[in-house]
Coordinates of C-alpha atoms in Angstrom, one line a residue:
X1 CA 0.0 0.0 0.0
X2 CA 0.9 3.3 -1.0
X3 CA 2.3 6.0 1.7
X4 CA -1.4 7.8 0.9
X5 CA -4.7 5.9 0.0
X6 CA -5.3 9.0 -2.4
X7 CA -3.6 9.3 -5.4
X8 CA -2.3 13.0 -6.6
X9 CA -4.9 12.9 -9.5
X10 CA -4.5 16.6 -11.1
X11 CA -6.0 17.3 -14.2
X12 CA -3.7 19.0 -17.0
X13 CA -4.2 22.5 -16.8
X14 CA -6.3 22.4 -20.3
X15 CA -8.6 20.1 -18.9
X16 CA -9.1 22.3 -16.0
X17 CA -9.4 25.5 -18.2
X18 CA -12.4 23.7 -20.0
X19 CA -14.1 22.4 -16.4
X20 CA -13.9 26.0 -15.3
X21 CA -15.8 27.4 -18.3
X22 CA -18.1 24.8 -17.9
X23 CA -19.1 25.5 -14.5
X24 CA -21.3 28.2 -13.2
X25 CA -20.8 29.5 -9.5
X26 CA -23.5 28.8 -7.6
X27 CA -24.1 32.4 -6.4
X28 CA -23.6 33.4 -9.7
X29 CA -26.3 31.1 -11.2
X30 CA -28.8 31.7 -8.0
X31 CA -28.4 35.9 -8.5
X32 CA -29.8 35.2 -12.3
X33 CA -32.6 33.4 -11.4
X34 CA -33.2 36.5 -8.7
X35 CA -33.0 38.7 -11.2
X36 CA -35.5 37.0 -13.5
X37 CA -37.6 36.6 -10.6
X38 CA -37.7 40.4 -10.2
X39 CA -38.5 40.8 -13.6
X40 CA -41.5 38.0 -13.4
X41 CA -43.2 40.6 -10.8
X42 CA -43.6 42.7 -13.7
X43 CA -45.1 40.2 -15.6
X44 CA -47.6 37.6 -13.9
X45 CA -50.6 39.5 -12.5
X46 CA -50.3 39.6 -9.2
X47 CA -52.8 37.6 -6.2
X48 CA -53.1 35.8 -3.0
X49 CA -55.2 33.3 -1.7
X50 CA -56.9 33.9 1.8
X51 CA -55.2 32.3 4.6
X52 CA -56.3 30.5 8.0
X53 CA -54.4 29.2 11.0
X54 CA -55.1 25.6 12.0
X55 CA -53.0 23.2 14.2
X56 CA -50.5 25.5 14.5
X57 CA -49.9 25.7 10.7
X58 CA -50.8 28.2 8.2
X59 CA -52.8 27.2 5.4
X60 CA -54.6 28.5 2.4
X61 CA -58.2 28.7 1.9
X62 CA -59.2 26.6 -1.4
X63 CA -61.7 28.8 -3.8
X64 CA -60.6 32.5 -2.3
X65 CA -57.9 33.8 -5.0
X66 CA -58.4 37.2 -6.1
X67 CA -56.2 39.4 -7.7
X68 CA -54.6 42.1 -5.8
X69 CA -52.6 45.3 -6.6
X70 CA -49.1 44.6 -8.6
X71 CA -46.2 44.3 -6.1
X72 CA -43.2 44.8 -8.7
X73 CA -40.1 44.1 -6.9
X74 CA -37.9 47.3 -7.5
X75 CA -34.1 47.5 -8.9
X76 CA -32.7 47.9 -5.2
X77 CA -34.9 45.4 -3.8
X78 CA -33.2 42.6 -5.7
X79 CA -30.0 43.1 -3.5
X80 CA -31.9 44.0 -0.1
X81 CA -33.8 40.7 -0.9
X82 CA -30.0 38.8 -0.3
X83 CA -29.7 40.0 3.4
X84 CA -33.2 39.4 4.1
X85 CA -33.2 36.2 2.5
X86 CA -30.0 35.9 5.3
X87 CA -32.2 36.9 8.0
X88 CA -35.3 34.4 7.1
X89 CA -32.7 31.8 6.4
X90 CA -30.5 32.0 9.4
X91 CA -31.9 29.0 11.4
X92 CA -30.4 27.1 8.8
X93 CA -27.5 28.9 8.2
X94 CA -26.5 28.7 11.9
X95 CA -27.4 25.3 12.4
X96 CA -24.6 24.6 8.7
X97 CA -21.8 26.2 10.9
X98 CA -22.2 24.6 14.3
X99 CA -22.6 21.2 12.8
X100 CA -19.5 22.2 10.5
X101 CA -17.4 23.6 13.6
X102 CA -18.3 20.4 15.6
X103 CA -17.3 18.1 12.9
X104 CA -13.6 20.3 12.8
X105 CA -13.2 19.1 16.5
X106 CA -14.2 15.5 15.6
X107 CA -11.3 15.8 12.6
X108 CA -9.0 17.0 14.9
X109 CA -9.0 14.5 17.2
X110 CA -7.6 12.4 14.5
X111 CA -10.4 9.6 14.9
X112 CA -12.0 10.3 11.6
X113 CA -8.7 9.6 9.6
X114 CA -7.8 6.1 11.8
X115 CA -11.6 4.9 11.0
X116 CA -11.0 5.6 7.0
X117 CA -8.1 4.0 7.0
X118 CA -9.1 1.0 9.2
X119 CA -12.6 0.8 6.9
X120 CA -9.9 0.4 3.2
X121 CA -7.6 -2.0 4.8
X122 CA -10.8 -4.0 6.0
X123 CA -12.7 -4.0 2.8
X124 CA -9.7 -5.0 0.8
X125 CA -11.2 -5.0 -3.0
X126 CA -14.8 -5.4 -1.7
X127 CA -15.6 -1.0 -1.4
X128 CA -18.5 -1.1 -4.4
X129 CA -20.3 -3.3 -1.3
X130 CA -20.0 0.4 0.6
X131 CA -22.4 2.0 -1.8
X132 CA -25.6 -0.1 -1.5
X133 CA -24.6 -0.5 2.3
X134 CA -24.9 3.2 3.2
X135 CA -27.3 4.2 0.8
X136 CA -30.0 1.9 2.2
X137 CA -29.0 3.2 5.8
X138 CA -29.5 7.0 4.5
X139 CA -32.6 5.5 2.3
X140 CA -34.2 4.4 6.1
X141 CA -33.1 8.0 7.9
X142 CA -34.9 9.9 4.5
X143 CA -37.8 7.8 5.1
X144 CA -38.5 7.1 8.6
X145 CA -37.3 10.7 10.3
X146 CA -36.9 12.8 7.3
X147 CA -33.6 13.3 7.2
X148 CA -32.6 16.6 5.2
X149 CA -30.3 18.9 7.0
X150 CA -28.9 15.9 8.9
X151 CA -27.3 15.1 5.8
X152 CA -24.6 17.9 5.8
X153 CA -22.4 15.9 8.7
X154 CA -22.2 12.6 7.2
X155 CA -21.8 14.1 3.5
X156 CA -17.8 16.0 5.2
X157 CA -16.9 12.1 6.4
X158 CA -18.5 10.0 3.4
X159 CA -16.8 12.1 0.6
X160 CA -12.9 11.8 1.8
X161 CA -14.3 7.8 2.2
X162 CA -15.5 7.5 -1.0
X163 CA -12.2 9.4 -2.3
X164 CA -9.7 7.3 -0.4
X165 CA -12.3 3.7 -1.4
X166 CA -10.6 5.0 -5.0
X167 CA -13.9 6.7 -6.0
X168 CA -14.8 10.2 -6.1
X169 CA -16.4 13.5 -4.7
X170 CA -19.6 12.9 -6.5
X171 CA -20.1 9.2 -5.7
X172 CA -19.3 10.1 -2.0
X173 CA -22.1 13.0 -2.0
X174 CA -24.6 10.8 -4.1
X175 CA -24.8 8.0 -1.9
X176 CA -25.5 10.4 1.2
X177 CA -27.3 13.6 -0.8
X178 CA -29.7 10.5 -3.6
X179 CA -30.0 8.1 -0.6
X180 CA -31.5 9.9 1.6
X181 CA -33.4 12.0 -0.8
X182 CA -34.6 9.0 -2.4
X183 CA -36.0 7.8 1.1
X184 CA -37.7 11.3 2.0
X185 CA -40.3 11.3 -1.1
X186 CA -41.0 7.9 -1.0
X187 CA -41.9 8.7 2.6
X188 CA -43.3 5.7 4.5
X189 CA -43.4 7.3 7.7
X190 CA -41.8 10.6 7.1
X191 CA -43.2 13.0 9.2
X192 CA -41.9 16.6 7.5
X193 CA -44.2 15.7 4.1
X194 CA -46.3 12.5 3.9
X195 CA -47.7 13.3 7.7
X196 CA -48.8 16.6 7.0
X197 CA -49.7 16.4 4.0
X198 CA -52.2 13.7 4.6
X199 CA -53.4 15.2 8.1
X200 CA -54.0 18.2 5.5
X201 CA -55.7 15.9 3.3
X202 CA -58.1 14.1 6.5
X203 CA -56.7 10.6 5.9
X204 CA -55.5 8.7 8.5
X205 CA -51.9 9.2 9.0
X206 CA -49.6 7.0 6.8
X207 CA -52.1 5.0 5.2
X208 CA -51.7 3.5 1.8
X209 CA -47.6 2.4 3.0
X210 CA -47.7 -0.8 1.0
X211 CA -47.5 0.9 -2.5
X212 CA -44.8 3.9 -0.8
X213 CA -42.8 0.4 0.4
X214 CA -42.7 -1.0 -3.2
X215 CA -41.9 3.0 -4.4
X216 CA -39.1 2.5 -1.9
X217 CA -38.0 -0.6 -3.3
X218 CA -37.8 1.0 -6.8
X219 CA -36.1 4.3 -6.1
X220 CA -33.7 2.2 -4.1
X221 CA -32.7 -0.3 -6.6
X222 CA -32.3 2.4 -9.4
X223 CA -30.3 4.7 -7.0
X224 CA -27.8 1.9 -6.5
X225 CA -27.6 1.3 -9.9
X226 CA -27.1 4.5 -10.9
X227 CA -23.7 5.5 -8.2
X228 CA -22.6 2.0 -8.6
X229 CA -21.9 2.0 -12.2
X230 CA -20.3 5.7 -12.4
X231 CA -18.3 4.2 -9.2
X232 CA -16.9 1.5 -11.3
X233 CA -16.6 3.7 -13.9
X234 CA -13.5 5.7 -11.8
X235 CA -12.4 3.1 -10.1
X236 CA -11.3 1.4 -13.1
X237 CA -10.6 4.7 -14.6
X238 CA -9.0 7.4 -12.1
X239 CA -8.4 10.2 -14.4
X240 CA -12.0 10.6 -14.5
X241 CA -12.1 11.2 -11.0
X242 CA -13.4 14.5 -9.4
X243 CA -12.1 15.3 -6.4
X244 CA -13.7 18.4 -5.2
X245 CA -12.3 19.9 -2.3
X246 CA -10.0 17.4 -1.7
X247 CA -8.3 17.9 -5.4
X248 CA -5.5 19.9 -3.8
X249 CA -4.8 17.3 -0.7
X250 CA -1.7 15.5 -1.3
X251 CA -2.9 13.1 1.2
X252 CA -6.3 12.1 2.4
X253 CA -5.3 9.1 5.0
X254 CA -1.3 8.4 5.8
X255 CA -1.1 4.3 6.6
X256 CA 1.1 5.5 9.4
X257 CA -2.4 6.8 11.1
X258 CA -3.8 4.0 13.7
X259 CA -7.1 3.7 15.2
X260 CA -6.3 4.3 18.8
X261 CA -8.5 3.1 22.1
X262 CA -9.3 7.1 22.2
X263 CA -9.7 7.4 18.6
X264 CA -12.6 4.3 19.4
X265 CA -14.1 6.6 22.1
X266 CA -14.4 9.3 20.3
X267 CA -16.4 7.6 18.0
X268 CA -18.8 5.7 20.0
X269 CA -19.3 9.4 21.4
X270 CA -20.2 10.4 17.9
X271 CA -22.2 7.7 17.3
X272 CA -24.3 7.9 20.6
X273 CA -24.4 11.5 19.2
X274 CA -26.5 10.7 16.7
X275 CA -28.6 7.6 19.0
X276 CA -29.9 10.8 20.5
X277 CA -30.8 12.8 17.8
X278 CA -33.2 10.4 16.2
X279 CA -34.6 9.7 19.9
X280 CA -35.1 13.6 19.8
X281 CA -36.3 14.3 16.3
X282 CA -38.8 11.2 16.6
X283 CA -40.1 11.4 20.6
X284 CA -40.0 15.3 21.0
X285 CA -40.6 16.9 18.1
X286 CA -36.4 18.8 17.4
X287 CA -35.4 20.7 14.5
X288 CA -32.4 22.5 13.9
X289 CA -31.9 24.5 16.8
X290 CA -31.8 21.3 19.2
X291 CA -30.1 19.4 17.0
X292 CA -27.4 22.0 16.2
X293 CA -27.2 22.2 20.4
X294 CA -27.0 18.7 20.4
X295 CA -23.5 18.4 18.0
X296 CA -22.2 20.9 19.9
X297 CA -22.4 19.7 23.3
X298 CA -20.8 16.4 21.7
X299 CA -18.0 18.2 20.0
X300 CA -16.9 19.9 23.5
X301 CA -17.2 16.2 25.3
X302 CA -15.0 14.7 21.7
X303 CA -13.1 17.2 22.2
X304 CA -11.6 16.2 25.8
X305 CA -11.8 12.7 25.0
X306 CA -9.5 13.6 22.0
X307 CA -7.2 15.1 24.2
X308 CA -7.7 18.5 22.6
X309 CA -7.5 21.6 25.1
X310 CA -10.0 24.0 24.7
X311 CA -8.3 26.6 23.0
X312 CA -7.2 23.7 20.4
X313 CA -10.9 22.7 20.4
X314 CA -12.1 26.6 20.2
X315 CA -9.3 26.5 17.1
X316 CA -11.0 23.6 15.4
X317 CA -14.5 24.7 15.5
X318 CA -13.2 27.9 13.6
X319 CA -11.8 25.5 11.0
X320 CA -14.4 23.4 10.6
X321 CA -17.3 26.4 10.0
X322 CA -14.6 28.0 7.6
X323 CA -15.0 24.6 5.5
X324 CA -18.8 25.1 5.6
X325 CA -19.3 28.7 5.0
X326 CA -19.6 29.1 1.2
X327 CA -22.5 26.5 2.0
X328 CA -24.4 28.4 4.2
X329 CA -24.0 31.4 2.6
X330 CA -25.6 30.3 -0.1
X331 CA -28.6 29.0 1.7
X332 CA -29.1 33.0 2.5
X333 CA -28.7 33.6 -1.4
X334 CA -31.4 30.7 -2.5
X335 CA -33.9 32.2 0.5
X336 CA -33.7 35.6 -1.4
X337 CA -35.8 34.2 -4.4
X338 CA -38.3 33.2 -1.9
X339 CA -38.3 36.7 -0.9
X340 CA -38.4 38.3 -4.2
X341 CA -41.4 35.8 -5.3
X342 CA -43.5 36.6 -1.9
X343 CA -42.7 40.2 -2.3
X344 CA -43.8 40.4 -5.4
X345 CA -46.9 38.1 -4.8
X346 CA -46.0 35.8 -7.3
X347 CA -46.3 32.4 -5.2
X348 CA -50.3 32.8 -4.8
X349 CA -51.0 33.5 -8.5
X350 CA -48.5 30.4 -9.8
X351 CA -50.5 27.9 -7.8
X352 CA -54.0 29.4 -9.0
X353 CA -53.0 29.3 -12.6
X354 CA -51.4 25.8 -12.2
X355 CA -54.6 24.4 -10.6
X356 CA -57.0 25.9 -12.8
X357 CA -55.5 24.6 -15.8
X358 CA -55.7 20.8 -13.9
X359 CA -59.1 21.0 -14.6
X360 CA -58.9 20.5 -17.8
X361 CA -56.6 17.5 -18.2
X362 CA -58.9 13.9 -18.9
X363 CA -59.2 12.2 -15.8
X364 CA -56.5 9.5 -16.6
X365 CA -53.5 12.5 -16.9
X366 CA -54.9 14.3 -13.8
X367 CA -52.7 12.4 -11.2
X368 CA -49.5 13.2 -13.4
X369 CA -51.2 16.8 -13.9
X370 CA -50.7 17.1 -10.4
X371 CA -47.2 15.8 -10.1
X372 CA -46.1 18.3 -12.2
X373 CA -47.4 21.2 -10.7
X374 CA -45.8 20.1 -7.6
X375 CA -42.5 19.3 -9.2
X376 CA -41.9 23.0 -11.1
X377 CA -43.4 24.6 -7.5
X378 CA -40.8 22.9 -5.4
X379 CA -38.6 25.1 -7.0
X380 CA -40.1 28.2 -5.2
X381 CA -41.1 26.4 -2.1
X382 CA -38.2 23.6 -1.4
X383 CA -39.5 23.2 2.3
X384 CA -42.0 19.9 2.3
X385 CA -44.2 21.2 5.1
X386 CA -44.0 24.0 3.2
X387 CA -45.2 23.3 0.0
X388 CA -47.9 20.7 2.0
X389 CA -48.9 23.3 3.5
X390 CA -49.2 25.3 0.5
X391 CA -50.3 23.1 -2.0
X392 CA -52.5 20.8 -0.2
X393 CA -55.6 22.6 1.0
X394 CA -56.3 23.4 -3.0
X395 CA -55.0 19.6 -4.4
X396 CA -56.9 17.4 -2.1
X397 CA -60.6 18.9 -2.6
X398 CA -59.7 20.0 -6.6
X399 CA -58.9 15.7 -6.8
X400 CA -62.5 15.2 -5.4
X401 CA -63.7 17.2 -8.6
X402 CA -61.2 15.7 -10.9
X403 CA -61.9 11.9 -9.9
X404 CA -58.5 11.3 -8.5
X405 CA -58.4 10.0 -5.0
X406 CA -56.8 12.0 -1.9
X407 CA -54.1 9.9 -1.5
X408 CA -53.3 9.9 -4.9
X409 CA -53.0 13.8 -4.5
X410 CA -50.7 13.1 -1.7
X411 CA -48.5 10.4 -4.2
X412 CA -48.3 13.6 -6.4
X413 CA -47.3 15.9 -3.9
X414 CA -44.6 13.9 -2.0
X415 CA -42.8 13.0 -5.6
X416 CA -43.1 16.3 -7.0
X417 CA -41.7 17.8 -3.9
X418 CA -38.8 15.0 -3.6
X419 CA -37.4 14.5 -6.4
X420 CA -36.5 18.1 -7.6
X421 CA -34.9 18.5 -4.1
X422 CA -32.2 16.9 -5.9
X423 CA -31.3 19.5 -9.1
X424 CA -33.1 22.7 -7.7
X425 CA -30.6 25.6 -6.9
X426 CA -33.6 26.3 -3.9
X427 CA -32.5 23.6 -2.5
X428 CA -30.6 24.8 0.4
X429 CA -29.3 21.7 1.9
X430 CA -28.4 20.5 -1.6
X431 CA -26.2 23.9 -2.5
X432 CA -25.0 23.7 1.2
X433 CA -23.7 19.7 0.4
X434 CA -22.3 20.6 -2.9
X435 CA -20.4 23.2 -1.4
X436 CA -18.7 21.4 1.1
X437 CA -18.3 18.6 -1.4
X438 CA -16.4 21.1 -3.8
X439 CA -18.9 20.0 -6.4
X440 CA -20.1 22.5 -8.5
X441 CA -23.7 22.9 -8.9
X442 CA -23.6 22.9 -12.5
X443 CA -20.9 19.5 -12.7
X444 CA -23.6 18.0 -10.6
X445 CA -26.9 18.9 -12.2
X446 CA -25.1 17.3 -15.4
X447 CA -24.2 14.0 -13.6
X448 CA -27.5 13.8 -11.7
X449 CA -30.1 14.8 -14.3
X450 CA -30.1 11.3 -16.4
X451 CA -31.5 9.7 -12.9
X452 CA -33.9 12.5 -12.6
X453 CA -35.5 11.9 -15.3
X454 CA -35.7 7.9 -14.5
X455 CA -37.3 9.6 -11.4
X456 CA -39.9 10.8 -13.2
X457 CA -40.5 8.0 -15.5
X458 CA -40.8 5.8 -11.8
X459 CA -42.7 8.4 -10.7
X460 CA -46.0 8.6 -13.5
X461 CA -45.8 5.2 -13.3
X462 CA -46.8 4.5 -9.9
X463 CA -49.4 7.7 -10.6
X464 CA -51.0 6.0 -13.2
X465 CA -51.0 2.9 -11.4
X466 CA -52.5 4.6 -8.0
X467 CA -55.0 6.1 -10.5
X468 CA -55.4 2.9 -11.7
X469 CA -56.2 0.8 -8.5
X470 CA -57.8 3.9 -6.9
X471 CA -55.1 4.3 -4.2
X472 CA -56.7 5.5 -1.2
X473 CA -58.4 4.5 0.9
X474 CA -59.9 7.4 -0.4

């Protein structure tokens, strides 16, 4: 074995030219589509739906559209839209930074490198078993808990992984980033999009799981599919490799690094670590702010079991949020469009128009009708509660007119507002992962979009098929 598990696999510097003029900068590429956003309030009349408060969520009232006064957003606006974008996203934003600043004190106790290491040696030439492995374990957090957010963590340890396994950035961020996407819209239990938007809907909460077990089953098997041939694909050819971030490391893992009786308590700590999260997310209801409280308190106790001082540890939290801030900042970025299309009163009138024109599809398209709306306005509202909460209270009475059953409305919804979760700039846990990935959004929306499309073509299958069988029960 080589004095370092990762090759030095630098492009030639014409190769690299041409990457660089393929690839967009994220904030470059979200500040366009602000800008066009600003002009669309120009544009599409403006309107708003009447809204009520009910279980502690705010939802719109089906049938009470009406056009309002335009609300163009002005020239200024477009750039005091980034720092209140900031502002609205900056539970998120936060939450990027302590989780990245915690995982800098678990790096610096040196317990991250010994477990690569000991992981390659122990695989030998078995590491494509890695892929299905951990995407069916980040398939179950998507689709029991939700996962989202969580992501962010495992995608700064999985990626080096994946690197020093002789794969790449992009496998490493696809099995974490797809499998757990691919878990949270098929949804068997998922709280965050399936359980409100069928509380939304009045059916009983998580009914009809047998088909979402066998959309599981599909997503999962074409996920795997998809990583592990590109991960063959490197492996047997490395100068197709993209390293990301770690394209500059002369070294990921030195064989000289051993896995220590500390280096083992520091991860059981970490691993307990996240034994309490899902006891917290699941029994009490946490979001961000416990959890980001949560990986803080157990990167101060790593920390001492490390053998780190505190000033060492203080040191290492910088380190690690420095590694995640062009990730969070770009979360405030994406949160601007929200702004500029609420300002502008644009949300209210997309949803009316795309509704109205459901009612004209046959009965037989109506279900895919549906999926579609929800797919292009995941793009403005990336949140799943969000868009439940949005979308639902007009989709699940307009499919008792249509003849499509409730639940079927709910397939729609919980596809159309996965999938694109995946390729949407809006995105912001997706922008935050790329970032810390060092993939460029552009790189990846070229690798990822042949899967999203098999996405879809999964997708109105099982629509047609619920439509089919009258998915409900009703």
């Amino acid at each position: 074995m080589s004095k370092s598990l990762l090759q030095d696999q630098q492009p030639s510097s014409i190769n690299s030219k041409k990457k660089q003029v393929k690839n967009i900068n994220a904030f470059v590429l979200i500040f366009c589509v602000i800008i066009i956003s600003t002009i669309l309030t120009y544009i599409v009349p403006a309107g708003e739906y009447d809204r009520v408060d009910k279980d502690g969520r705010t939802l719109v009232v089906p049938d009470s559209f009406h056009f309002t006064d335009s609300s163009p957003v002005g020239f200024f606006n477009i750039f005091t839209s980034i720092h209140t974008g900031m502002v609205q996203g900056a539970g998120i934003i936060f939450f990027v930074l302590m989780v990245g600043g915690a995982f800098g004190i678990l790096k610096a106790t040196g317990a991250l490198d010994a477990l690569i290491l000991t992981i390659t040696k122990k695989l030998g030439n078995r590491e494509l078993l890695l892929i299905p492995v951990l995407m069916l374990f980040f398939a179950a957090g998507g689709t029991l808990m939700g996962m989202a957010e969580e992501t962010i963590i495992y995608i700064a340890i999985i990626t080096p992984l994946a690197i020093a396994l002789g794969f790449d950035a992009i496998v490493g961020f696809a099995i974490v980033s797809l499998g757990a996407n691919i878990g949270f819209m098929s949804a068997i239990m998922n709280p965050f999009n399936i359980g409100i938007a069928q509380s939304i809907a009045e059916l009983p909460t998580f009914s009809g799981i047998g088909l979402r077990l066998i959309l599981l089953a599909t997503f999962y098997i074409a996920g795997v599919l998809f990583v592990y041939r590109y991960a063959k694909k490197v492996k047997a050819n490395p100068e197709l490799r993209y390293l990301g971030n770690f394209e500059t490391n002369k070294k990921v893992v030195s064989t000289d690094t051993k896995l220590e009786t500390r280096h083992k308590w520091v991860l059981a700590v970490f691993l307990l670590n996240f034994v309490v999260l899902i006891i917290g997310v699941l029994k009490f209801g946490w979001y961000i702010t416990e959890i980001a409280g949560l990986f803080l308190l157990f990167g101060i106790l790593i920390g001492f079991i490390g053998k780190l001082n505190p000033s060492k540890m203080a040191d290492s939290f910088m380190d690690g949020a420095k590694e995640v801030i062009g990730g969070a900042l770009i979360i405030g970025f994406a949160q601007a469009i929200l702004v500029v299309v609420q300002d502008g009163k644009l949300m209210d009138s997309v949803l009316y128009y795309a509704s109205s024109l459901l009612s004209h599809l046959t009965p037989a398209l109506n279900a895919v009708g549906m999926f579609f709306v929800q797919l292009f306005l995941n793009f403005l509202v990336p949140s799943g509660s969000g868009q439940a909460a949005l979308t639902m209270p007009i989709m699940a009475p307009l499919s008792d007119l249509v003849g499509v059953t409730r639940q079927t409305a709910v397939l729609a919804f919980q596809l159309g507002d996965g999938i694109t979760n995946s390729i949407f700039p809006t995105a912001g846990v997706l922008v935050a992962g790329l970032a810390i990935a060092g993939i460029p959004f552009t790189k990846w929306f070229k690798w990822v979009l042949p899967f999203i499309l098999i996405e879809i073509i999964i997708s109105i299958i099982f629509l047609l098929i619920a439509q089919a069988i009258q998915y409900g029960p009703f």
